[in-house]
Structure formats: structure tokens, C-alpha cells
mmCIF file of C-alpha atoms and ligand atoms in Angstrom:
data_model
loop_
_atom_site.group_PDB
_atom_site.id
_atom_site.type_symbol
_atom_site.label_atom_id
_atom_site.label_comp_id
_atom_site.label_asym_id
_atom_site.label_seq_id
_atom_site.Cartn_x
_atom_site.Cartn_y
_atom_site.Cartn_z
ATOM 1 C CA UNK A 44 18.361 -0.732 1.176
ATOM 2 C CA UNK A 45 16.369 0.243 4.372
ATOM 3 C CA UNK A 46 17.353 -1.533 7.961
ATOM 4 C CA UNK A 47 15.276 -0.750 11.109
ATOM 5 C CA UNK A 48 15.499 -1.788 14.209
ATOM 6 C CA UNK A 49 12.814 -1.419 17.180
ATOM 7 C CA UNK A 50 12.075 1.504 16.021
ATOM 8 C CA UNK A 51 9.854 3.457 17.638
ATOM 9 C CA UNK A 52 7.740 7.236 17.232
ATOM 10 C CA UNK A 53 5.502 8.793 19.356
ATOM 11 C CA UNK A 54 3.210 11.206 19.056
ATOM 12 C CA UNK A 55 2.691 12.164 23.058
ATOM 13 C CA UNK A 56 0.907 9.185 24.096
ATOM 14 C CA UNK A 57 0.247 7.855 20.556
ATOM 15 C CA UNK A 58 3.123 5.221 19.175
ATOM 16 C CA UNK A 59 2.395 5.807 15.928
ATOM 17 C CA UNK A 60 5.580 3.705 14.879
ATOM 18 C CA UNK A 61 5.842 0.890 17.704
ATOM 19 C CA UNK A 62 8.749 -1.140 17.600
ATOM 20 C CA UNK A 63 9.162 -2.299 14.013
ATOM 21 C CA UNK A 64 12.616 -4.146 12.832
ATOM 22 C CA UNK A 65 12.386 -5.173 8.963
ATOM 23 C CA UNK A 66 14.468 -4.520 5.961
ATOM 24 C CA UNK A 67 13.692 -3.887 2.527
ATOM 25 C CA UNK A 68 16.447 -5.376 -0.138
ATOM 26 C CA UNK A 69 17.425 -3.614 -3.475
ATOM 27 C CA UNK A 70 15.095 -4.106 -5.868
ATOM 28 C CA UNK A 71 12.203 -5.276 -4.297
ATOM 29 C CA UNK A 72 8.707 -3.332 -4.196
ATOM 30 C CA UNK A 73 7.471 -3.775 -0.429
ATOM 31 C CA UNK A 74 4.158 -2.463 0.389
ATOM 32 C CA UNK A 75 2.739 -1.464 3.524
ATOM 33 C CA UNK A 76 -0.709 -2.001 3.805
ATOM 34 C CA UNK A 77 -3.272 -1.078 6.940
ATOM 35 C CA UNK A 78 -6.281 0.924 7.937
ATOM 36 C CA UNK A 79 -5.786 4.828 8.470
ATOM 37 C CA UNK A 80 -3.594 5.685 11.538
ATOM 38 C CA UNK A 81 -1.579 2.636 11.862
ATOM 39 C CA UNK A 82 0.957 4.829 10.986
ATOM 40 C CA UNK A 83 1.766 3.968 7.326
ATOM 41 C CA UNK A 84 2.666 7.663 6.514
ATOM 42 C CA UNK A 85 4.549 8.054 9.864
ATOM 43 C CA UNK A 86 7.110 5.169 8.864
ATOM 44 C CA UNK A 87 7.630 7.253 5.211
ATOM 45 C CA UNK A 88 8.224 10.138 6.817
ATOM 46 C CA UNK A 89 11.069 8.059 9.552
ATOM 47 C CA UNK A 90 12.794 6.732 6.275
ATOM 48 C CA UNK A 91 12.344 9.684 5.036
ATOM 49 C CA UNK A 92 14.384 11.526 8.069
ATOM 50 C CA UNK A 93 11.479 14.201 7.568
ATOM 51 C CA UNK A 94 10.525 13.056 11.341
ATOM 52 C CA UNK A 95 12.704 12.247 14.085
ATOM 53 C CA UNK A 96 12.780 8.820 15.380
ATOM 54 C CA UNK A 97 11.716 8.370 19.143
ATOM 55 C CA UNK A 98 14.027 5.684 19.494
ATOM 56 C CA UNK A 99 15.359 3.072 17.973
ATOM 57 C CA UNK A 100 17.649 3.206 14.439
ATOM 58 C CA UNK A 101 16.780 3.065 10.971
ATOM 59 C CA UNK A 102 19.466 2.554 8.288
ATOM 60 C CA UNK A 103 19.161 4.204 4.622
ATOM 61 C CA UNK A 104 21.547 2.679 1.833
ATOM 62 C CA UNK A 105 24.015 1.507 4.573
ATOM 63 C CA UNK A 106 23.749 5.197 6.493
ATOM 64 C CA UNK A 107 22.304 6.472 9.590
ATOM 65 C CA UNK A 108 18.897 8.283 8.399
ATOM 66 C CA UNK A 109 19.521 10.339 11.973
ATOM 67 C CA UNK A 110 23.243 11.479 10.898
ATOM 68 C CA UNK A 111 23.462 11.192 7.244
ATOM 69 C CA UNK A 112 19.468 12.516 6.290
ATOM 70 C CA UNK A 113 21.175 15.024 3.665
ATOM 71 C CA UNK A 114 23.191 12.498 1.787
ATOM 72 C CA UNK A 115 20.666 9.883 1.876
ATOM 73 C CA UNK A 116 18.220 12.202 0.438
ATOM 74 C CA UNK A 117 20.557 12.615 -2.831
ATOM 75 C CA UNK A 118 19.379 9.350 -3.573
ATOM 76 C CA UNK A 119 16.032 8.943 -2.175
ATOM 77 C CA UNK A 120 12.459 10.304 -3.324
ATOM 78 C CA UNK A 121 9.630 10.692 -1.182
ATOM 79 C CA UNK A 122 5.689 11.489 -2.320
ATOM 80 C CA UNK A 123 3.674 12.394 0.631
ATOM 81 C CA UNK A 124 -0.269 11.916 -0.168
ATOM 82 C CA UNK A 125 -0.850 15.638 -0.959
ATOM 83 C CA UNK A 126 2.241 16.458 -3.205
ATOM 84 C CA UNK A 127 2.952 19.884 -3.448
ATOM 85 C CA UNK A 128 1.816 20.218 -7.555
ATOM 86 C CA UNK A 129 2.002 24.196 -8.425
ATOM 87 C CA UNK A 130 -1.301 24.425 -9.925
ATOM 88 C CA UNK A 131 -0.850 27.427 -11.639
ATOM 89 C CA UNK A 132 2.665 26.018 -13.545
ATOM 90 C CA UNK A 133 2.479 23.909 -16.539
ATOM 91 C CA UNK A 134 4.191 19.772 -16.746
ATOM 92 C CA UNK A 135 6.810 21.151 -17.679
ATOM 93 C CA UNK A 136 7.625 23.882 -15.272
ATOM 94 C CA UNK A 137 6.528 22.004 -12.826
ATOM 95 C CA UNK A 138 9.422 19.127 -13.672
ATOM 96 C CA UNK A 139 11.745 21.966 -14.073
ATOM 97 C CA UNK A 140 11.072 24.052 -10.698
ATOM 98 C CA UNK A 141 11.048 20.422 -8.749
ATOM 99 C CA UNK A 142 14.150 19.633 -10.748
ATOM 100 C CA UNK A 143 15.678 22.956 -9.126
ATOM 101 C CA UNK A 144 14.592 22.028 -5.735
ATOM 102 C CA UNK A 145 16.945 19.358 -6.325
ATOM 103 C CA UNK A 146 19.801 21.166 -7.072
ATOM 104 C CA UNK A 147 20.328 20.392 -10.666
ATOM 105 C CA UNK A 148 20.764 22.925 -13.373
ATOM 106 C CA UNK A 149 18.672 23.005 -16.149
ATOM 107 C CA UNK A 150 20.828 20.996 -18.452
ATOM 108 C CA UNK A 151 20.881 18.207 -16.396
ATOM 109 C CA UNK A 152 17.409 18.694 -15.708
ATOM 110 C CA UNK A 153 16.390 18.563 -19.802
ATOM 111 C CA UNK A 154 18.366 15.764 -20.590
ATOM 112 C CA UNK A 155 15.989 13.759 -17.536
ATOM 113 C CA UNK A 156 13.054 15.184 -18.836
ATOM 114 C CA UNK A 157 13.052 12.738 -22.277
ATOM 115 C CA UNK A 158 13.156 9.160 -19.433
ATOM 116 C CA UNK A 159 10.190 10.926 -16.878
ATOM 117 C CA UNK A 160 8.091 11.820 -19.915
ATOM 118 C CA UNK A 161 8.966 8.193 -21.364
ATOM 119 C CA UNK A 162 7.575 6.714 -18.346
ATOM 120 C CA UNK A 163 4.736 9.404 -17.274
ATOM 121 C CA UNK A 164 3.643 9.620 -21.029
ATOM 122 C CA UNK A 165 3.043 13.185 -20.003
ATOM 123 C CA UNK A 166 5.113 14.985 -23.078
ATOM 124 C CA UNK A 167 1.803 15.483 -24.583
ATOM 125 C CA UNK A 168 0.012 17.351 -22.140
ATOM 126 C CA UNK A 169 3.526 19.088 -21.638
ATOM 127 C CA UNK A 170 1.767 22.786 -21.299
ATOM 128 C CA UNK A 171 -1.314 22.111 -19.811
ATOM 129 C CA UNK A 172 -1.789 23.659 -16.404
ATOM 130 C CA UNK A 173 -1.053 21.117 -13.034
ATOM 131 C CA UNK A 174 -4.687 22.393 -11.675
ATOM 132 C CA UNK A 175 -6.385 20.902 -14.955
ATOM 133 C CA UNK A 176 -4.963 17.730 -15.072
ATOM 134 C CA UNK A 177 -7.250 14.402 -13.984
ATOM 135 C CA UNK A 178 -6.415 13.138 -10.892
ATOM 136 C CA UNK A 179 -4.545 10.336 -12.198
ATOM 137 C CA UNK A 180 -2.345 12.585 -14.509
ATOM 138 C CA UNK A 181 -1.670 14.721 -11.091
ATOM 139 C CA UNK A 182 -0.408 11.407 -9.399
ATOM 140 C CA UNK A 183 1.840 10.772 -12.428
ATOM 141 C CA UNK A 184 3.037 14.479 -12.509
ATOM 142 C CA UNK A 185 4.066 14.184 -8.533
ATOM 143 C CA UNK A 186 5.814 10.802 -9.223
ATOM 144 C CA UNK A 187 7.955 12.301 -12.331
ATOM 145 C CA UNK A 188 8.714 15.358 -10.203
ATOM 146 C CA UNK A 189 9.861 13.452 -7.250
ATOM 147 C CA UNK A 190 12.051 11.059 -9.885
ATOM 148 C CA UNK A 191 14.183 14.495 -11.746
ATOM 149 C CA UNK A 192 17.072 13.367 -9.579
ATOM 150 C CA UNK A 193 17.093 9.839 -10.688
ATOM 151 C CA UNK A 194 16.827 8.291 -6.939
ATOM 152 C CA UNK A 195 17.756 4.606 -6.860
ATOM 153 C CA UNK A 196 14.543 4.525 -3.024
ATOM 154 C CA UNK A 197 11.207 5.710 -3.941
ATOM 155 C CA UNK A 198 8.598 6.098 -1.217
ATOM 156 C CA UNK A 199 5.259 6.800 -1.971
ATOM 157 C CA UNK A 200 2.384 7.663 0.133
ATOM 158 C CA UNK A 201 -0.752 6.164 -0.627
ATOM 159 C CA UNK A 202 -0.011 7.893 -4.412
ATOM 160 C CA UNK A 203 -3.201 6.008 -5.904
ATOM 161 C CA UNK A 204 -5.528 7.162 -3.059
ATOM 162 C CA UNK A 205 -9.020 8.283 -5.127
ATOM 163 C CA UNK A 206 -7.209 7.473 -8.713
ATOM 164 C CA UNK A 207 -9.702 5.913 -10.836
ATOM 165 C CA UNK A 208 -9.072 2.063 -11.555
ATOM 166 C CA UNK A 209 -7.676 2.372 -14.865
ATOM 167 C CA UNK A 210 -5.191 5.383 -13.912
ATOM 168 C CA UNK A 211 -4.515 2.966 -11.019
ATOM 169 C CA UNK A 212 -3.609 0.465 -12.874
ATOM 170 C CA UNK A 213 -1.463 2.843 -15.622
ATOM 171 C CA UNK A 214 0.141 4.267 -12.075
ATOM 172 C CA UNK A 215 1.039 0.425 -11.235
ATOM 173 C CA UNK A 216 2.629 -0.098 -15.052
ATOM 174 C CA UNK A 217 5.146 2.552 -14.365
ATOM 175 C CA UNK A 218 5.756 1.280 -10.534
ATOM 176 C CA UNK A 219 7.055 -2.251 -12.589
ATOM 177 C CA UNK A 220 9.050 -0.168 -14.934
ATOM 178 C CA UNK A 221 10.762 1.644 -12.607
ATOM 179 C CA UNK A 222 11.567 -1.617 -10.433
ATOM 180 C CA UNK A 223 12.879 -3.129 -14.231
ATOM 181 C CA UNK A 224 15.618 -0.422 -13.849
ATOM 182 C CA UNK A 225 16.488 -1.226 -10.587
ATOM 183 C CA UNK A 226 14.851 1.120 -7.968
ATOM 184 C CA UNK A 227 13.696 0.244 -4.850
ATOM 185 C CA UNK A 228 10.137 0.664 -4.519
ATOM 186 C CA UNK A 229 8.333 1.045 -0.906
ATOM 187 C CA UNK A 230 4.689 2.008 -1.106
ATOM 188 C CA UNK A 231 1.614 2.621 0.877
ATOM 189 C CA UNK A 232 -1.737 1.401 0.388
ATOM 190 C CA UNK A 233 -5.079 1.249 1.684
ATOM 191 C CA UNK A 234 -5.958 -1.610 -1.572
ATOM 192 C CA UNK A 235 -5.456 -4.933 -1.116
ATOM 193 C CA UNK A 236 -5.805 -5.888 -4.492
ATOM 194 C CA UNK A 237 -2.587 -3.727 -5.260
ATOM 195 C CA UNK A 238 -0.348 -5.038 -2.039
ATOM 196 C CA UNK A 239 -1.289 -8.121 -4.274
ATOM 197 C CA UNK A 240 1.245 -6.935 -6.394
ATOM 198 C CA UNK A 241 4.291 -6.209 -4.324
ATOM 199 C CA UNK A 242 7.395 -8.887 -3.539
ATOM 200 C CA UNK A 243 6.576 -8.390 -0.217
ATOM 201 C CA UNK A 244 3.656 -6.902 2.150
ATOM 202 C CA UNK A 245 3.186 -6.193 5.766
ATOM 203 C CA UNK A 246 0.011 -5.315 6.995
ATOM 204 C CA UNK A 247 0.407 -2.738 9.593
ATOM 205 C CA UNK A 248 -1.920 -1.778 12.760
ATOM 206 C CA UNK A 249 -1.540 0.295 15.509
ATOM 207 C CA UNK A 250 2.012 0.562 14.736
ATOM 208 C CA UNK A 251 3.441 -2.603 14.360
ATOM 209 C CA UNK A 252 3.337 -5.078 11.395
ATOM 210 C CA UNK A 253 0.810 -7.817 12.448
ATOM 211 C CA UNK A 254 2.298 -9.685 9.715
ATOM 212 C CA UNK A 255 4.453 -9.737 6.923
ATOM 213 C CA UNK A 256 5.817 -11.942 3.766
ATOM 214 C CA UNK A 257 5.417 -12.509 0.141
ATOM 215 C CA UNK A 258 1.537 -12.441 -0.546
ATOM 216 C CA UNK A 259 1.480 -15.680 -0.960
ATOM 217 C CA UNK A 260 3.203 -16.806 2.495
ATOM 218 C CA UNK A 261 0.917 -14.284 4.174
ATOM 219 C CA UNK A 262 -2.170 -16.335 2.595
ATOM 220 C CA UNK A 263 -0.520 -19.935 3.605
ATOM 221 C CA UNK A 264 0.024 -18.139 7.325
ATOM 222 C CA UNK A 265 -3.726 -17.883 8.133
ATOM 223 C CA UNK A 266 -3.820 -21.891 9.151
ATOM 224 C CA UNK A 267 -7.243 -23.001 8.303
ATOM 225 C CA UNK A 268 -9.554 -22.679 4.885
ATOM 226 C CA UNK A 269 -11.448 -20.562 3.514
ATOM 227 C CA UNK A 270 -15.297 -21.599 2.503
ATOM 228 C CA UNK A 271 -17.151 -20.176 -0.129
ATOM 229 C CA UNK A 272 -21.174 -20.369 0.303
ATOM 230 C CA UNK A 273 -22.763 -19.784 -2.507
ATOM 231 C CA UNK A 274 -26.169 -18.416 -1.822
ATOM 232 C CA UNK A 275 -29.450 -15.982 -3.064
ATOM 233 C CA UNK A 276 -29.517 -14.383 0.349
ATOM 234 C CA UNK A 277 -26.179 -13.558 1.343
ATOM 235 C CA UNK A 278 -27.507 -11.223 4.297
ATOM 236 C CA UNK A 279 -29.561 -13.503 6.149
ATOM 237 C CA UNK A 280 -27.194 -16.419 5.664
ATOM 238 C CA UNK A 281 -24.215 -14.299 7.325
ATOM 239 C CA UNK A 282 -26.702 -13.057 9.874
ATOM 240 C CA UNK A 283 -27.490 -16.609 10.825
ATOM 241 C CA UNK A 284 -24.167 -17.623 10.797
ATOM 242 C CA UNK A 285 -22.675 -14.594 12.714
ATOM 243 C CA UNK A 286 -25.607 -15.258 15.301
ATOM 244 C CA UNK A 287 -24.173 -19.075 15.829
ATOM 245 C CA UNK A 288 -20.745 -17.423 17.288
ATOM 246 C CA UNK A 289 -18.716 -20.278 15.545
ATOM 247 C CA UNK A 290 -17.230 -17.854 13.246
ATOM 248 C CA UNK A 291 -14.544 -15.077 13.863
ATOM 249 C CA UNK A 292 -15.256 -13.413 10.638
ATOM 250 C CA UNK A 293 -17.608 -13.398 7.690
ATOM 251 C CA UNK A 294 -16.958 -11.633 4.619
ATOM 252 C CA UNK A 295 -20.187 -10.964 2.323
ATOM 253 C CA UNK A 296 -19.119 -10.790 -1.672
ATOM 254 C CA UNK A 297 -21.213 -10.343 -4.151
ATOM 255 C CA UNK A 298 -23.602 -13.623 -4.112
ATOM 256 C CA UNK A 299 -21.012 -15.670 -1.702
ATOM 257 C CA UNK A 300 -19.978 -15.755 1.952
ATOM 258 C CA UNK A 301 -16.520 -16.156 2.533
ATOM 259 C CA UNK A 302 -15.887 -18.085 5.887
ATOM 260 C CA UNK A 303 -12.439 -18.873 7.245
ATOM 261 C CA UNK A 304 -13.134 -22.158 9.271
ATOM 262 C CA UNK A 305 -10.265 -24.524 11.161
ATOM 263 C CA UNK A 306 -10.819 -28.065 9.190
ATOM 264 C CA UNK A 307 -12.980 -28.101 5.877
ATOM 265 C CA UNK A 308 -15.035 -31.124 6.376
ATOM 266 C CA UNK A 309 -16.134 -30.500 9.662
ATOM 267 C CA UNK A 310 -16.395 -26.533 8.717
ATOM 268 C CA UNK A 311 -18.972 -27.464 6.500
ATOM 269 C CA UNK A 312 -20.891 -30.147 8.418
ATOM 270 C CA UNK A 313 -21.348 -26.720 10.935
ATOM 271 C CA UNK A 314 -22.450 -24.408 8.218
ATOM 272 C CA UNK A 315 -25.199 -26.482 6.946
ATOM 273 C CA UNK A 316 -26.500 -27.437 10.776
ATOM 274 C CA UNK A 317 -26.239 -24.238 11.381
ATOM 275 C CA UNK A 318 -28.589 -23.325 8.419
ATOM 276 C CA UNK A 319 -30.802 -25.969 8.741
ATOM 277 C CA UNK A 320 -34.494 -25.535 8.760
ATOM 278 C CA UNK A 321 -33.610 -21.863 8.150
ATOM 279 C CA UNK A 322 -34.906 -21.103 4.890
ATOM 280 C CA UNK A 323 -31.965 -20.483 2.828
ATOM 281 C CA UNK A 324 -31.070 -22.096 -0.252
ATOM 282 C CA UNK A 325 -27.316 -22.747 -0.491
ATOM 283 C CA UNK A 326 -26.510 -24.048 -4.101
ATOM 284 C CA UNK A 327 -22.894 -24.904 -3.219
ATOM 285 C CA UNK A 328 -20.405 -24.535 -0.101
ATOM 286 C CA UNK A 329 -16.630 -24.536 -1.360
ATOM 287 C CA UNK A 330 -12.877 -24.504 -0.801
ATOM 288 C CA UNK A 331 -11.697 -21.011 -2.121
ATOM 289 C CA UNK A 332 -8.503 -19.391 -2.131
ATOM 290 C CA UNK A 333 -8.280 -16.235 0.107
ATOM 291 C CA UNK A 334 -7.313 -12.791 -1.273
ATOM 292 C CA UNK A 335 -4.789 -10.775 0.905
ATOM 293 C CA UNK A 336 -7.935 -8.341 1.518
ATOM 294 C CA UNK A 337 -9.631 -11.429 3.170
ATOM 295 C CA UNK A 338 -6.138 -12.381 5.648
ATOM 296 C CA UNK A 339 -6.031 -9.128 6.639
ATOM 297 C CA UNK A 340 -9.755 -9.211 7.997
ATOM 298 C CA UNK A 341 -9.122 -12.633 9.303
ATOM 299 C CA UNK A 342 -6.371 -11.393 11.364
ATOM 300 C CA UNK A 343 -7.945 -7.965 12.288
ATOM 301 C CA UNK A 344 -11.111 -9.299 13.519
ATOM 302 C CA UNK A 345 -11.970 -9.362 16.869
ATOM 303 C CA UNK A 346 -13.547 -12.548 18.437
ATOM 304 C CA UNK A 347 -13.914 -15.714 17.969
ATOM 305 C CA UNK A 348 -10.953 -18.030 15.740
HETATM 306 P P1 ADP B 39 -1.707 6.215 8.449
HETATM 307 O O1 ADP B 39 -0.758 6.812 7.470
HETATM 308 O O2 ADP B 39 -1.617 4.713 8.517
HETATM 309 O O3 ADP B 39 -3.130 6.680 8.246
HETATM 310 P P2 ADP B 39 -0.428 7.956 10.362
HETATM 311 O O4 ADP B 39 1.016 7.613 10.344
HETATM 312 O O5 ADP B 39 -0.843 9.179 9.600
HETATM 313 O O6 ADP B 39 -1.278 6.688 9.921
HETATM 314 O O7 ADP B 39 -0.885 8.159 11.879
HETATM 315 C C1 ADP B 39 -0.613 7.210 12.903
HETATM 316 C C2 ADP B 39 -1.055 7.798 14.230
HETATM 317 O O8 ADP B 39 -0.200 8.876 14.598
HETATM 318 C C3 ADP B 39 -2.458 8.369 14.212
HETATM 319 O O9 ADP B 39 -3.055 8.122 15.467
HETATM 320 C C4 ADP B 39 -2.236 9.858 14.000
HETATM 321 O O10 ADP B 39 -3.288 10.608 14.543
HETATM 322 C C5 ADP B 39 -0.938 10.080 14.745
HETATM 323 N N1 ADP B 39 -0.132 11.163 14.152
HETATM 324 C C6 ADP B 39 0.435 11.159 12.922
HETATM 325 N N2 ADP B 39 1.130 12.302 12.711
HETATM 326 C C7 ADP B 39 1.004 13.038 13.845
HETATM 327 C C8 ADP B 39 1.496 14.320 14.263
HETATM 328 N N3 ADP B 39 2.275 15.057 13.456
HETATM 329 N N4 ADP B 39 1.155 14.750 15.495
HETATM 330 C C9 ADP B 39 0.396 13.998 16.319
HETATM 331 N N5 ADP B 39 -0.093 12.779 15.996
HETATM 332 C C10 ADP B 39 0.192 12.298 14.774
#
């Protein structure tokens, strides 16, 4: 569905884009994932062919996005993080003037609206005003106006940026739906716990993909374990540790530490020197599986391995 190659976009001297290659296949939901400006929205908007590539080549459904940006667009939709909701319209002229935009009459338009209020379960705030929506109803009102043409590439921009967790996960319910009948689904995200869900993630940072892969190859990639401390004074027992320098990164959860160490055994033979004669009571120091959220500080911290 999507091809690039070395692709590249600057911004004067920022490369926002930096020489990425990857494809996305048909069918697949791949998420991007990073901090803000690694250039997540600047790779939409290169797909997109809303911003001209520095250099490089990016292919869209088998065409040049360069050459062929009108065609490609036929099939594509794109939700930037602000979406352009008219406030002051209700749902349903809102479907119907976005519908427009796209070219299609009104007929074709009405018989869509039926599948995007299906999915959006929006027919029964069908007259209430855009600007009095919540914000995940807004989200949902952007994605069904960016889907009247039926396009078989969706990209979406960060879409549940400040959504409240249950809209988030409502949001997520249609994302599925939509990949049951076949789209191809390429979304931004700042959450880890939702580039949990997609076939495949790459983390991105300062314009490249620092790595990449189903979740779970992206969690057997790190090389080492993960240690769990469980302790009642999860500050001072990441201070101490952090003080030692034998750690690159500690993550502080809740009541545990999460510490990414080479070789278990000898990982915790460390800890517990380390903490020795230090006051701290540690009721348990354990394998755990990492999240994506702790990889992606793994590999983004500075320091020590
Ligand atoms: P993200 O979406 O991951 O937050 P962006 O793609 O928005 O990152 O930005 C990547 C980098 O490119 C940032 O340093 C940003 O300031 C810069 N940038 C993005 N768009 C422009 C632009 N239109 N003009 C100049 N610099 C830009």
C-alpha cells in the first residue's frame, strides 16, 4: 500500500523526515509512535502529498505520491490533529459539506451516510451542533467525514490526542472495524499502550525509525530482562540505584521499579548489593515482561546499557 524509500524532508536545517525506507501492506494497521517533533505528522503529510518530499520517493497504491497526488487522493483519507469540524454545522451537514469536498453528489453521499453512522454511532446526535459535541464525539465526527469517500488508506494524526480513555478506547473499536473491511490503517500516537495494538509499530525520533516490528518482536529486540522491584519506597530505591550508574534506565510504576538489566541472576545479585545497608525494604525483585512504553525508554535513554 505505501513504499518509501530514503526518503527525506527538511525543514531548512531541520530533517524532519530523515531517510526512512518501510512499507506498509494492505490491511495492516501500522502505527508510528515517538515523542513530539520526530516528525510523525511530517511523514502523514509526505504520504499524504500535502508536503513535498526533499528527496527520496514514496509510493501510494503502486503510484508516485509526487506525480499521481490527485488520483491517489481518490482513495486515500487523511485526519490532521486539528480537523477542520465546522462548529457552527450540525453531524449531518458536516458529513454532507465534507462529502462535497469530495466531489460526490448528495445521493451518493446519503446512501454512505447509513455505513459512517453505523460505525460512528453518531445518527443520534445527527443535529446537534459540531462545537457541542465531547471531544471524543468530535474525533469520531472528523474520522466519518474524512471516510464519505469510502478510501481503502486512512491516515490519522494523533486522532485520540486528549480523548478521554473510554472514547479512546470506542475510537480504537471502530479503527478494528474498519481494518475488518479491509482498509489500510496508518496512525500516529503519542500512547504506547495503543501502538500495543497495531500489526506493526515503529518508534520514530528525530526522523528516523529507531526501530520497528510487530510489538512483540520490538519487545524480544531489547536483548536483556526486565526486573521488577517491588518496594514501599520506590523514590529512594531508584535514587540509589540511579546513583550506582549500573543502570541505563529506571522506570518508577506505581509501587515497582522496572530495571532493564543484561543477565537476570547477576542483575539481581547487583540490585540487592547495591541496596544493601540502605534502608529499603524490597519484598520481591522479579522477571517481568516489558510494555512497548518501557522499550521505547530503554532505547531512548541516554547513558549507560
Ligand atoms: P511530530 O508530529 O512527531 O510532533 P513534526 O513532524 O510536527 O513532529 O515535526 C518534526 C520537526 O519538523 C520539528 O522539529 C518541527 O518543528 C519541524 N517542522 C514541522 N513542520 C514544519 C514546518 N512547516 N516548517 C518548519 N519546521 C517544521
Amino acid at each position: 500500500m505505501i513504499a518509501a524509500r530514503d526518503l527525506h524532508k527538511r525543514f531548512g536545517d531541520t530533517k524532519a523526515v530523515n531517510g526512512l525506507s518501510f512499507d506498509v501492506s494492505k490491511g495492516e494497521i501500522f502505527g508510528i509512535v515517538g515523542p513530539d517533533g520526530a516528525g510523525k505528522s511530517t511523514l502523514l503529510r509526505l504520504i499524504s502529498g500535502i508536503l513535498e518530499i526533499t528527496s527520496g520517493s514514496i509510493e501510494v497504491m503502486g503510484m508516485d505520491v509526487s506525480r499521481d497526488r490527485y488520483r491517489i487522493r481518490e482513495n486515500l483519507a487523511y485526519m490532521p490533529q486539528k480537523f477542520g469540524l465546522y462548529e457552527d454545522l450540525t453531524v449531518a451537514e458536516n458529513i454532507l459539506f465534507f462529502g462535497r469536498l469530495f466531489g460526490l453528489s448528495r445521493r451518493q453521499i446519503l446512501q454512505r451516510v447509513p455505513a459512517l453512522y453505523n460505525f460512528s454511532r453518531l445518527e443520534p446526535f445527527a443535529d446537534r451542533l459540531a462545537g457541542k459535541l465531547s471531544g471524543g464525539m468530535k474525533q469520531k465526527l472528523g474520522l466519518a467525514c474524512c471516510l464519505v469517500h469510502s478510501p481503502g488508506l486512512i491516515l490519522l494524526d494523533e486522532p485520540t490526542n486528549g480523548v478521554d480513555p473510554v472514547s479512546r478506547r470506542e475510537f480504537w473499536k471502530i479503527l478494528y472495524d474498519l481494518l475488518a473491511d479491509g482498509v489500510t490503517i496508518v496512525v500516529t500516537t503519542a500512547y504506547l499502550d495503543e501502538a500495543e495494538r497495531c500489526n506493526r509499530v515503529a518508534m520514530m525520533h528525530n526522523g528516523t525509525f529507531i526501530t520497528r516490528g510487530t510489538p512483540a518482536e520490538i519487545k524480544s529486540s531489547i536483548g536483556g530482562t526486565m526486573l521488577e522491584i517491588k518496594t514501599d519506597n520506590v523514590w529512594d530505591c531508584g535514587n540509589y540505584l540511579e546513583a550506582s550508574g549500573r543502570f541505563k534506565n529506571i522506570i518508577r510504576e506505581g509501587t515497582s521499579l522496572m530495571v532493564f538489566v543484561a543477565a537476570r541472576d547477576r542483575g539481581i545479585r547487583d540490585i540487592k548489593k547495591i541496596l544493601a545497608g540502605k534502608n529499603i525494604r524490597v519484598h520481591r525483585i522479579s522477571e517481568s515482561a516489558p510494555s512497548l512504553e518501557n522499550c521505547f525508554m530503554q532505547i531512548t535513554s541516554p547513558g549507560r546499557e
